[in-house]
């Protein structure tokens, strides 16, 4: 198990569709009841170069417990730092030791690049 490496608590926000009363729908993010423990890896120089060459949106690997309810297109938010990641997809190894969410860091308006 990797529980001792998971040093952050992240909120899980999931998009929910509701009828707008005029034949359309509105989409809003709703916080899920259970936060998840996670380890967020910073991308290496090689990861950044490969992403630039392939036009990849993936910027961070986020490691989770195998039971974490995290799905594609969820947002993971760190309340203490204000960081937000959009989950692009979730994968796991052949043995259920952990799950890995490949995610894109979403910068807030007015934040510096980097």
Coordinates of N, CA and C in Angstrom, one line a residue:
X1 N 0.8 -1.2 0.0 CA 0.0 0.0 0.0 C 0.9 1.2 0.0
X2 N 0.4 2.3 -0.5 CA 1.2 3.5 -0.6 C 0.7 4.6 0.3
X3 N -0.2 4.3 1.2 CA -0.8 5.2 2.1 C 0.1 6.2 2.7
X4 N 1.3 5.8 3.1 CA 2.2 6.7 3.8 C 2.8 7.7 2.9
X5 N 2.7 7.6 1.6 CA 3.2 8.6 0.6 C 2.2 9.6 0.3
X6 N 0.9 9.3 0.6 CA -0.2 10.2 0.2 C -0.3 11.4 1.2
X7 N 0.4 12.5 0.9 CA 0.6 13.5 1.9 C -0.4 14.8 1.7
X8 N -1.3 14.6 0.8 CA -2.3 15.8 0.6 C -3.7 15.3 0.7
X9 N -4.6 16.1 1.1 CA -6.0 15.9 1.0 C -6.6 16.7 -0.1
X10 N -7.2 16.1 -1.1 CA -7.8 16.8 -2.2 C -9.3 16.6 -2.2
X11 N -10.0 17.7 -2.5 CA -11.5 17.7 -2.7 C -11.8 17.1 -4.1
X12 N -12.8 16.4 -4.2 CA -13.3 15.8 -5.5 C -14.5 16.6 -5.9
X13 N -14.5 17.2 -7.0 CA -15.6 18.0 -7.6 C -16.0 17.3 -8.9
X14 N -17.3 17.0 -9.0 CA -17.8 16.3 -10.2 C -18.9 17.1 -10.9
X15 N -18.9 17.1 -12.2 CA -19.9 17.9 -13.0 C -21.2 17.2 -12.9
X16 N -22.3 17.9 -12.7 CA -23.6 17.4 -12.7 C -24.5 18.3 -13.6
X17 N -25.3 17.7 -14.5 CA -26.2 18.4 -15.4 C -27.5 18.5 -14.8
X18 N -28.1 19.7 -15.0 CA -29.5 19.9 -14.5 C -30.3 20.6 -15.6
X19 N -31.5 20.3 -15.7 CA -32.4 21.0 -16.7 C -32.5 22.5 -16.4
X20 N -32.4 23.3 -17.4 CA -32.5 24.7 -17.2 C -34.0 25.3 -17.3
X21 N -34.9 24.4 -17.6 CA -36.3 24.8 -17.7 C -36.7 25.4 -19.1
X22 N -35.7 25.4 -20.0 CA -36.0 26.0 -21.3 C -35.5 25.0 -22.4
X23 N -35.5 23.7 -22.1 CA -35.1 22.7 -23.0 C -33.6 22.4 -23.1
X24 N -32.8 23.1 -22.3 CA -31.4 22.9 -22.3 C -30.9 22.4 -20.9
X25 N -29.6 22.3 -20.7 CA -29.1 21.9 -19.5 C -27.9 22.8 -19.0
X26 N -27.7 22.9 -17.7 CA -26.6 23.7 -17.2 C -25.7 22.7 -16.5
X27 N -24.4 22.9 -16.5 CA -23.5 22.1 -15.9 C -22.8 22.8 -14.7
X28 N -22.8 22.2 -13.6 CA -22.2 22.8 -12.4 C -21.3 21.7 -11.7
X29 N -20.2 22.1 -11.1 CA -19.4 21.2 -10.3 C -19.9 21.1 -8.9
X30 N -20.1 19.9 -8.4 CA -20.6 19.7 -7.0 C -19.5 18.9 -6.3
X31 N -19.2 19.4 -5.1 CA -18.2 18.7 -4.2 C -18.8 17.4 -3.8
X32 N -18.0 16.4 -3.9 CA -18.3 15.0 -3.4 C -18.1 14.9 -1.9
X33 N -18.8 14.1 -1.3 CA -18.7 14.0 0.2 C -17.4 13.6 0.8
X34 N -16.6 12.8 0.0 CA -15.4 12.3 0.6 C -14.2 12.9 -0.2
X35 N -13.3 13.5 0.6 CA -12.0 13.9 0.1 C -11.1 12.7 -0.1
X36 N -10.1 12.9 -0.9 CA -9.2 11.7 -1.2 C -7.8 12.1 -0.7
X37 N -7.0 11.1 -0.3 CA -5.6 11.3 0.0 C -4.8 11.1 -1.3
X38 N -3.8 12.0 -1.5 CA -3.1 11.9 -2.7 C -1.7 12.4 -2.6
X39 N -0.9 12.0 -3.6 CA 0.5 12.5 -3.8 C 0.5 13.0 -5.2
X40 N 0.9 14.3 -5.3 CA 0.9 15.0 -6.6 C 2.4 15.1 -7.0
X41 N 2.7 14.4 -8.1 CA 4.1 14.5 -8.6 C 4.2 15.7 -9.5
X42 N 5.3 16.4 -9.4 CA 5.7 17.5 -10.2 C 6.2 17.0 -11.5
X43 N 5.9 17.6 -12.7 CA 6.5 17.0 -13.9 C 8.0 17.3 -14.0
X44 N 8.7 16.3 -14.5 CA 10.1 16.5 -14.8 C 10.4 17.3 -16.0
X45 N 11.6 17.7 -16.3 CA 11.9 18.4 -17.5 C 11.6 17.5 -18.7
X46 N 11.9 16.2 -18.6 CA 11.6 15.3 -19.7 C 10.1 15.2 -20.0
X47 N 9.3 15.1 -18.9 CA 7.9 15.1 -19.0 C 7.4 16.3 -19.7
X48 N 7.9 17.5 -19.4 CA 7.5 18.7 -20.0 C 7.8 18.8 -21.5
X49 N 9.1 18.3 -21.8 CA 9.5 18.3 -23.2 C 8.6 17.3 -24.0
X50 N 8.4 16.1 -23.5 CA 7.5 15.2 -24.2 C 6.1 15.7 -24.4
X51 N 5.6 16.4 -23.4 CA 4.2 17.0 -23.5 C 4.2 18.1 -24.6
X52 N 5.2 18.9 -24.6 CA 5.3 20.0 -25.6 C 5.4 19.4 -27.0
X53 N 6.1 18.3 -27.2 CA 6.3 17.7 -28.5 C 5.0 17.0 -29.0
X54 N 4.2 16.5 -28.1 CA 3.0 15.7 -28.5 C 1.8 16.5 -28.3
X55 N 1.9 17.8 -27.9 CA 0.7 18.6 -27.6 C -0.2 18.0 -26.5
X56 N 0.4 17.4 -25.5 CA -0.3 16.7 -24.5 C -0.9 17.8 -23.5
X57 N -2.1 17.5 -22.9 CA -2.6 18.3 -21.9 C -2.2 17.8 -20.5
X58 N -1.7 16.6 -20.4 CA -1.3 16.0 -19.2 C -0.1 16.7 -18.6
X59 N -0.3 17.2 -17.3 CA 0.8 17.9 -16.7 C 1.3 17.3 -15.4
X60 N 0.4 16.5 -14.7 CA 0.7 16.0 -13.4 C 0.2 14.6 -13.2
X61 N 0.9 13.7 -12.5 CA 0.5 12.4 -12.1 C 0.0 12.6 -10.7
X62 N -1.2 12.1 -10.4 CA -1.7 12.2 -9.0 C -2.0 10.7 -8.5
X63 N -1.3 10.3 -7.5 CA -1.4 8.9 -7.0 C -2.5 8.9 -5.9
X64 N -3.3 7.9 -5.9 CA -4.5 7.8 -5.0 C -4.5 6.4 -4.5
X65 N -5.3 6.2 -3.4 CA -5.6 4.9 -2.9 C -6.4 4.1 -3.9
X66 N -6.3 2.8 -4.0 CA -7.1 2.0 -5.0 C -8.6 2.2 -4.8
X67 N -9.1 2.6 -3.7 CA -10.5 2.7 -3.5 C -11.0 4.1 -3.7
X68 N -10.2 5.0 -4.1 CA -10.6 6.4 -4.2 C -11.6 6.6 -5.4
X69 N -12.7 7.3 -5.1 CA -13.7 7.5 -6.1 C -13.4 8.7 -6.9
X70 N -12.5 8.6 -7.9 CA -12.0 9.7 -8.8 C -12.3 9.2 -10.2
X71 N -12.9 10.0 -11.0 CA -13.3 9.7 -12.4 C -12.8 10.7 -13.4
X72 N -12.8 10.3 -14.6 CA -12.4 11.1 -15.7 C -13.3 12.4 -15.7
X73 N -12.7 13.5 -15.9 CA -13.3 14.9 -15.9 C -13.7 15.4 -14.6
X74 N -13.4 14.7 -13.5 CA -13.5 15.3 -12.2 C -12.5 16.4 -12.0
X75 N -12.7 17.3 -11.1 CA -11.7 18.2 -10.7 C -11.2 17.9 -9.3
X76 N -9.9 17.9 -9.1 CA -9.3 17.7 -7.8 C -8.8 19.0 -7.3
X77 N -9.2 19.4 -6.1 CA -8.9 20.8 -5.6 C -8.2 20.7 -4.3
X78 N -7.1 21.4 -4.1 CA -6.4 21.5 -2.9 C -6.8 22.8 -2.2
X79 N -7.6 22.7 -1.1 CA -8.1 23.9 -0.5 C -7.0 24.8 0.2
X80 N -5.9 24.1 0.6 CA -4.8 24.9 1.2 C -4.0 25.7 0.3
X81 N -3.8 25.2 -1.0 CA -3.0 25.9 -2.0 C -3.8 26.6 -3.0
X82 N -5.0 26.3 -3.2 CA -5.8 26.8 -4.3 C -5.6 26.1 -5.6
X83 N -4.8 25.1 -5.7 CA -4.5 24.4 -6.9 C -5.7 23.6 -7.4
X84 N -5.9 23.5 -8.7 CA -7.0 22.7 -9.2 C -6.5 21.9 -10.4
X85 N -6.8 20.6 -10.4 CA -6.4 19.7 -11.5 C -7.7 19.1 -12.2
X86 N -7.7 19.1 -13.5 CA -8.8 18.4 -14.2 C -8.3 17.0 -14.6
X87 N -9.0 16.0 -14.2 CA -8.6 14.6 -14.4 C -8.9 14.2 -15.8
X88 N -7.8 13.8 -16.6 CA -7.9 13.4 -17.9 C -8.3 11.9 -18.1
X89 N -7.6 11.1 -17.2 CA -8.0 9.7 -17.1 C -7.4 9.1 -15.9
X90 N -7.9 8.0 -15.5 CA -7.5 7.3 -14.3 C -7.1 5.9 -14.7
X91 N -5.9 5.5 -14.2 CA -5.4 4.1 -14.5 C -4.9 3.5 -13.2
X92 N -4.8 2.2 -13.3 CA -4.2 1.4 -12.1 C -3.3 0.3 -12.6
X93 N -2.4 -0.1 -11.8 CA -1.5 -1.3 -12.2 C -2.3 -2.6 -12.2
X94 N -1.7 -3.6 -12.6 CA -2.3 -4.9 -12.6 C -2.7 -5.4 -11.2
X95 N -2.0 -5.0 -10.2 CA -2.3 -5.3 -8.8 C -2.9 -4.1 -8.2
X96 N -3.9 -4.2 -7.4 CA -4.6 -3.0 -6.9 C -3.8 -2.4 -5.7
X97 N -2.7 -1.8 -6.0 CA -1.9 -1.1 -4.9 C -2.2 0.4 -4.9
X98 N -2.5 1.0 -6.0 CA -2.8 2.4 -6.1 C -3.5 2.6 -7.4
X99 N -4.0 3.9 -7.5 CA -4.6 4.3 -8.8 C -3.8 5.6 -9.1
X100 N -3.7 5.9 -10.4 CA -3.0 7.1 -10.8 C -3.9 7.9 -11.8
X101 N -4.1 9.1 -11.4 CA -4.9 10.0 -12.2 C -3.9 10.9 -13.0
X102 N -4.1 10.9 -14.3 CA -3.3 11.8 -15.1 C -4.1 13.0 -15.3
X103 N -3.6 14.2 -14.9 CA -4.4 15.4 -14.8 C -3.7 16.6 -15.4
X104 N -4.4 17.6 -15.6 CA -3.9 18.9 -16.1 C -4.2 20.0 -15.0
X105 N -3.1 20.7 -14.7 CA -3.2 21.8 -13.7 C -4.0 22.9 -14.4
X106 N -5.0 23.4 -13.7 CA -5.7 24.6 -14.2 C -5.3 25.8 -13.5
X107 N -4.7 26.8 -14.2 CA -4.3 28.0 -13.5 C -5.5 29.0 -13.4
X108 N -5.6 29.6 -12.2 CA -6.6 30.6 -12.0 C -6.3 31.9 -12.8
X109 N -7.3 32.7 -13.0 CA -7.1 33.9 -13.8 C -6.1 34.8 -13.0
X110 N -5.1 35.4 -13.7 CA -4.2 36.3 -13.0 C -3.0 35.6 -12.4
X111 N -2.9 34.3 -12.4 CA -1.8 33.6 -11.9 C -0.6 33.6 -12.8
X112 N 0.6 33.7 -12.3 CA 1.8 33.7 -13.2 C 2.0 32.3 -13.9
X113 N 2.6 32.3 -15.1 CA 2.9 31.1 -15.8 C 3.9 30.3 -15.0
X114 N 3.9 28.9 -15.2 CA 4.9 28.1 -14.6 C 4.4 27.1 -13.8

